[in-house]
PDB file of C-alpha atoms in Angstrom:
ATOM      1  CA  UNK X   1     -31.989  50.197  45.182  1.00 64.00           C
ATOM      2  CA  UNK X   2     -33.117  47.062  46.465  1.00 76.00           C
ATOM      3  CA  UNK X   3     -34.775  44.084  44.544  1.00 75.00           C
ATOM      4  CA  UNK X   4     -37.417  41.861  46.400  1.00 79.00           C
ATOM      5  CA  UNK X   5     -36.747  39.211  44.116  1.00 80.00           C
ATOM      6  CA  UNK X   6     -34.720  36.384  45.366  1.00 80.00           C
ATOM      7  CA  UNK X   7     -32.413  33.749  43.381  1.00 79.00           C
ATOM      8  CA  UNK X   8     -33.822  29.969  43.059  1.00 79.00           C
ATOM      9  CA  UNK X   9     -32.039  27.274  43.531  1.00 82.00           C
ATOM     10  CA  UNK X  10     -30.961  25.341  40.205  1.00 80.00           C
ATOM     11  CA  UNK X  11     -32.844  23.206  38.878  1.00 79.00           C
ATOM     12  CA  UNK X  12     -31.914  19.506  38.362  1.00 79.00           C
ATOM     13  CA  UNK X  13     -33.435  15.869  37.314  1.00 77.00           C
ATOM     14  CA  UNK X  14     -32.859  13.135  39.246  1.00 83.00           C
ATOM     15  CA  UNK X  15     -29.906  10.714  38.162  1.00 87.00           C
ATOM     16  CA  UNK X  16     -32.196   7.672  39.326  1.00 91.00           C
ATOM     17  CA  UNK X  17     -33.701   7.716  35.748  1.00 88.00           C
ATOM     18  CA  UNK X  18     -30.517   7.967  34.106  1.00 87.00           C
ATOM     19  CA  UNK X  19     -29.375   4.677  35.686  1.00 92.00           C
ATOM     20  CA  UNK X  20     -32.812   3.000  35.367  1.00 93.00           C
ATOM     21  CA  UNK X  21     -32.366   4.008  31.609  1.00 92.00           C
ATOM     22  CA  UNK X  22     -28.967   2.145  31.397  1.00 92.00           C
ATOM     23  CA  UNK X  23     -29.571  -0.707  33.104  1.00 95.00           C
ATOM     24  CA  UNK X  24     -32.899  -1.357  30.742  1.00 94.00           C
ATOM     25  CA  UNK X  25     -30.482  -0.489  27.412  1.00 92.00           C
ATOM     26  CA  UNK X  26     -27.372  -2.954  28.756  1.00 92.00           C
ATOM     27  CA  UNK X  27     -30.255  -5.958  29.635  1.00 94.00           C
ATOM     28  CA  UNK X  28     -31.663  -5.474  26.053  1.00 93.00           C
ATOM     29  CA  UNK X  29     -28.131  -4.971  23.810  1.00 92.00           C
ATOM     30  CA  UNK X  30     -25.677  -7.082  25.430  1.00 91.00           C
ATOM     31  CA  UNK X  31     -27.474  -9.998  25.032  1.00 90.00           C
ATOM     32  CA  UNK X  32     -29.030  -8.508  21.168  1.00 91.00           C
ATOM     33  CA  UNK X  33     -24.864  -8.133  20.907  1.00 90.00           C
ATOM     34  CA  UNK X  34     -23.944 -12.038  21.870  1.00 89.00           C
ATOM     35  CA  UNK X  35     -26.249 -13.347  20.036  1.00 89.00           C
ATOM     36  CA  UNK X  36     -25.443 -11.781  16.536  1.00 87.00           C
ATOM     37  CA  UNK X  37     -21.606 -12.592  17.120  1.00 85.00           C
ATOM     38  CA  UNK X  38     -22.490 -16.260  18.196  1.00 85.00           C
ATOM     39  CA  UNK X  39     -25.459 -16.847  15.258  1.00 85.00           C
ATOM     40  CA  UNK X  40     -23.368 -14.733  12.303  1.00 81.00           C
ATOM     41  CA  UNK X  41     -22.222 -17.179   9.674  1.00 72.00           C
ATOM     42  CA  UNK X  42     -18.680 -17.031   9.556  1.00 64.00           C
ATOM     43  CA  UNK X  43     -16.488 -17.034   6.195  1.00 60.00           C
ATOM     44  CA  UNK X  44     -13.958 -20.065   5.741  1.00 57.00           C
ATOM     45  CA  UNK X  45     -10.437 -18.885   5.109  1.00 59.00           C
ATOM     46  CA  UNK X  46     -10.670 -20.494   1.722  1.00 56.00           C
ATOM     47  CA  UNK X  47     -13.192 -21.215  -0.816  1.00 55.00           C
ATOM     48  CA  UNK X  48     -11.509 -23.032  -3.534  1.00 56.00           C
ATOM     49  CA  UNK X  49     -14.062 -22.631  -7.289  1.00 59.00           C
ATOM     50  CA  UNK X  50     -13.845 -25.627  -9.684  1.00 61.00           C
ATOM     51  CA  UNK X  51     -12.037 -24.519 -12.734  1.00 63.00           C
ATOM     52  CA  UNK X  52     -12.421 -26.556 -15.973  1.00 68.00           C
ATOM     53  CA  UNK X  53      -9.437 -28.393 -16.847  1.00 67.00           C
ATOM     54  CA  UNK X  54      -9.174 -26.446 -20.329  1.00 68.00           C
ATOM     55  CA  UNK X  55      -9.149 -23.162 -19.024  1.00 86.00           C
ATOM     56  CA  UNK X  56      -6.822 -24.252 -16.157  1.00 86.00           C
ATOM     57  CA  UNK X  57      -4.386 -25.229 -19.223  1.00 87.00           C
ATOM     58  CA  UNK X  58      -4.707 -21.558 -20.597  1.00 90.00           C
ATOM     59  CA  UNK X  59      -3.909 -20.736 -17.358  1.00 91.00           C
ATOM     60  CA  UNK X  60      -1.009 -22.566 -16.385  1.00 91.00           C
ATOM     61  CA  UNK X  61      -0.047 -21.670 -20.058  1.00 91.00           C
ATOM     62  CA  UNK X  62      -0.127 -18.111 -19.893  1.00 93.00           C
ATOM     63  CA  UNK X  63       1.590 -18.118 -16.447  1.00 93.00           C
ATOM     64  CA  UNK X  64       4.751 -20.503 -17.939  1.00 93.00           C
ATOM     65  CA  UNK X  65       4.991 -17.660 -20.063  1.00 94.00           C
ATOM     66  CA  UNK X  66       5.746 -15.084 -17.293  1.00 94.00           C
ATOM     67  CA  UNK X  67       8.099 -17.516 -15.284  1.00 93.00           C
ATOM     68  CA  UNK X  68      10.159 -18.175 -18.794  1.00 93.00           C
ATOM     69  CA  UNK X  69      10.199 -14.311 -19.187  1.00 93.00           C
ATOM     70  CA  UNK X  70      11.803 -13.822 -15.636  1.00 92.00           C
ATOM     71  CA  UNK X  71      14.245 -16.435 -16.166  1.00 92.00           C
ATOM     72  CA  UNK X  72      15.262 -14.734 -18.996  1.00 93.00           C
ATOM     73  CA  UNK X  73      15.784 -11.436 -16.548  1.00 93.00           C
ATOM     74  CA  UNK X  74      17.452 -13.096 -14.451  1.00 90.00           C
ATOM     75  CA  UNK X  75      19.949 -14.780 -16.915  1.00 91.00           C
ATOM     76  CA  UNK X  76      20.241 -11.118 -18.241  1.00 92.00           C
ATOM     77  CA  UNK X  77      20.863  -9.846 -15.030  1.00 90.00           C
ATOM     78  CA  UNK X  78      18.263  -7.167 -15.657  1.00 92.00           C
ATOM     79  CA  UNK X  79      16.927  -7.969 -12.393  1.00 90.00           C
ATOM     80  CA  UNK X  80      18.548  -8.112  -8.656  1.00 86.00           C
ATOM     81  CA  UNK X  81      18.023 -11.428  -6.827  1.00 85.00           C
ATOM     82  CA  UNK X  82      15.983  -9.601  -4.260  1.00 86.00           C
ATOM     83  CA  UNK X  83      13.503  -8.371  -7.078  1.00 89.00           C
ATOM     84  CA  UNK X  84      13.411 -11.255  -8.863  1.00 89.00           C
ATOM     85  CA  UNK X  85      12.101 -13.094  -5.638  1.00 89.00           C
ATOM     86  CA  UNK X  86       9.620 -10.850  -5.192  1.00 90.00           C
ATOM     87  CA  UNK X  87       8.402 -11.461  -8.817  1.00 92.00           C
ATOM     88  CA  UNK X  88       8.149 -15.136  -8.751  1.00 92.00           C
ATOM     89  CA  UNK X  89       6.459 -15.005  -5.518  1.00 91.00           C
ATOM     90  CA  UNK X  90       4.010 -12.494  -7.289  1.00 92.00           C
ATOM     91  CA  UNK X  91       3.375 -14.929 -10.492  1.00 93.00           C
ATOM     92  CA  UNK X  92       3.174 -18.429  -8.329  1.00 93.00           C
ATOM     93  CA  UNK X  93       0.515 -16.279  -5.677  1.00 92.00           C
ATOM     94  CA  UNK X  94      -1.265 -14.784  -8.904  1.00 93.00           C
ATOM     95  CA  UNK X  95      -0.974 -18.078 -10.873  1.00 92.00           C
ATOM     96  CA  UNK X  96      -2.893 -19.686  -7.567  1.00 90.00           C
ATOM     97  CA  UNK X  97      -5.688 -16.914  -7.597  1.00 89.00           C
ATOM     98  CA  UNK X  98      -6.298 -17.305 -10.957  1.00 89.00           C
ATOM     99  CA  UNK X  99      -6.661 -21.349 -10.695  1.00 87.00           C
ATOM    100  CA  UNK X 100      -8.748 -21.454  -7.468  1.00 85.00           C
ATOM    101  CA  UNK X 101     -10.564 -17.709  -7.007  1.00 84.00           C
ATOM    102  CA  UNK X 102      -7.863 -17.706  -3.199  1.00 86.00           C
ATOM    103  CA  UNK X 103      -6.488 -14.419  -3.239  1.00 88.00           C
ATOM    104  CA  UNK X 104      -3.387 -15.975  -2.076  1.00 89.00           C
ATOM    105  CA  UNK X 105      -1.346 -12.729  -2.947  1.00 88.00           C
ATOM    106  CA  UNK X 106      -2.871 -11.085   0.295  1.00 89.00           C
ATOM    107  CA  UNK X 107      -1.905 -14.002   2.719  1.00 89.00           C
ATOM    108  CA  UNK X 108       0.921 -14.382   4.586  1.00 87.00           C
ATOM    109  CA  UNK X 109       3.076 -17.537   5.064  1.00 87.00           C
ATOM    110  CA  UNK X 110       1.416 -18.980   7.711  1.00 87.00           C
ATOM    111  CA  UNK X 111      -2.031 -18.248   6.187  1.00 87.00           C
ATOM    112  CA  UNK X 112      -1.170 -20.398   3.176  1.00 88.00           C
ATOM    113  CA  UNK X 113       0.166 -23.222   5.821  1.00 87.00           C
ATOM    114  CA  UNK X 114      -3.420 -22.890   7.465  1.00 87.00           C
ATOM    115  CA  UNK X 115      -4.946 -22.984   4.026  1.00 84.00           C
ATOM    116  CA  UNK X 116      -3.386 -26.417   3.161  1.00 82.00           C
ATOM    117  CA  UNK X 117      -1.462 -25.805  -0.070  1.00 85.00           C
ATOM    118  CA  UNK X 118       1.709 -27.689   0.786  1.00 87.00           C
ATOM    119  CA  UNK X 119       3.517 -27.218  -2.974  1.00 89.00           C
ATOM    120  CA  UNK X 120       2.590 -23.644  -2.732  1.00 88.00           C
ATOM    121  CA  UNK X 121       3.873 -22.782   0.883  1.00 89.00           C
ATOM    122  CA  UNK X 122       7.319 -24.677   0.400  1.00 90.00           C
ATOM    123  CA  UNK X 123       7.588 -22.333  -2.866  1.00 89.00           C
ATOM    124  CA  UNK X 124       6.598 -19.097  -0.739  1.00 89.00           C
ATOM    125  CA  UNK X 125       9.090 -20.610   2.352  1.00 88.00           C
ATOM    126  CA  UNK X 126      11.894 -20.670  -0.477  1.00 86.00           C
ATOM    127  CA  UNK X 127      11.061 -17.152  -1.208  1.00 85.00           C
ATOM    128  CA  UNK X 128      10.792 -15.633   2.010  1.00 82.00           C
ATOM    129  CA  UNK X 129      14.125 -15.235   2.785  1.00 80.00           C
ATOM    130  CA  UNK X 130      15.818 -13.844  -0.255  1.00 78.00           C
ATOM    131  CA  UNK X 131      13.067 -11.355  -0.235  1.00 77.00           C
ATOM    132  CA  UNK X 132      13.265  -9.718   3.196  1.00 75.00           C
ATOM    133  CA  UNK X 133      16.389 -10.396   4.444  1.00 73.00           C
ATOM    134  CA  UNK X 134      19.171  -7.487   4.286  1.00 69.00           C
ATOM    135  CA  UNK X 135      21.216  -9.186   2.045  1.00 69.00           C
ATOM    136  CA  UNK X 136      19.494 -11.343  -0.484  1.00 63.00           C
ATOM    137  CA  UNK X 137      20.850 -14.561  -1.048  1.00 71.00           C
ATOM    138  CA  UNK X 138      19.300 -18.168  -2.672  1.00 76.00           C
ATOM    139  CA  UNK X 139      19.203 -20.088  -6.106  1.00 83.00           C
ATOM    140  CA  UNK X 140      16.583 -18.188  -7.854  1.00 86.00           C
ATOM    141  CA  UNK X 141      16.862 -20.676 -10.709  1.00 87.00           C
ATOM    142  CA  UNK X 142      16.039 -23.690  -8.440  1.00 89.00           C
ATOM    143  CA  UNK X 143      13.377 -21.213  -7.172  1.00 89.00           C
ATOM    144  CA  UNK X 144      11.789 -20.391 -10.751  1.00 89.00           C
ATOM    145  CA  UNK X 145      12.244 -24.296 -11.664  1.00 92.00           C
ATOM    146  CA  UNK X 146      10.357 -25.201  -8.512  1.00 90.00           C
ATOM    147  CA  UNK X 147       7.514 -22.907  -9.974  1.00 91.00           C
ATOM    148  CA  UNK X 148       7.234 -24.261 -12.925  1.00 91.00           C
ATOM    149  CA  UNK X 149       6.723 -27.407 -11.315  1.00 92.00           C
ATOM    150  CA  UNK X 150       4.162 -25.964  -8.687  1.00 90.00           C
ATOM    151  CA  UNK X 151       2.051 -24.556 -11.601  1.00 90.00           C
ATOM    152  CA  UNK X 152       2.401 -27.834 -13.935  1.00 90.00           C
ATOM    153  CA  UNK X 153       1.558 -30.028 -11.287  1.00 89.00           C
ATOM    154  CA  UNK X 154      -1.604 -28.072  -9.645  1.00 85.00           C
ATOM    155  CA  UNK X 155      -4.734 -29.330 -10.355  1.00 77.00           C
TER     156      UNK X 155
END
């Protein structure tokens, strides 16, 4: 049987348009792109809030409370040093988001050098160590008396 119909060739566009349409789409985003990252308003690493000086009292107040009750862990030996350096370091970074609105408790130590709390970061230094290090040493009671004096003295 023979068939007097014959195969076509394939059928394709040409990739001229397919460039032409790239090179329009780069020239209009890439510079649509540079411009919104060099315009965007950027965030400052901290944004310290006023807090009135009597609720800054309940404050510091409620957060004595919490470094009096870990001393008394400690003295109890309910807690191990390690643990009980990763507590303070909790209540001084919590203490700080509570007076200022930072959310301290999510930076790391060189973040809260770059955020210029001095007191704060020579507590967190003191900390640092006991907490990660394989065998935990330090004076947690100088540690917890530092605190105190970090959370009396911040204004």
């Amino acid at each position: 049987m023979q068939i007097s119909v014959e195969l076509q060739e394939m059928f394709s566009y040409s990739l001229l348009i397919v460039y032409i349409g790239g090179i329009i789409l780069a020239v209009i985003l890439i510079p649509a792109i540079l411009w919104w990252i060099l315009t965007r308003e950027r965030k400052p690493i901290t944004k310290v809030k006023k807090v009135k000086q009597e609720k800054l009292s309940k404050i510091k107040a409620r957060y004595r409370k919490k470094l009096i009750a870990l001393e008394e862990k400690v003295e109890k030996g309910q807690v191990s040093n390690r643990q009980a350096y990763l507590e303070l370091s909790s209540i001084t970074r919590h203490f700080v988001n509570a007076a200022t609105g930072i959310k301290v408790q999510n930076y790391t130590l060189t973040d809260i050098q770059n955020a210029d709390m001095p007191k704060l970061y020579e507590l967190i230094a003191q900390c640092y160590v006991p907490e990660f290090s394989e065998t935990s040493g330090g004076d947690i009671s100088t540690s917890i008396k530092n605190a105190r004096k970090v959370v009396e003295e911040w204004n």
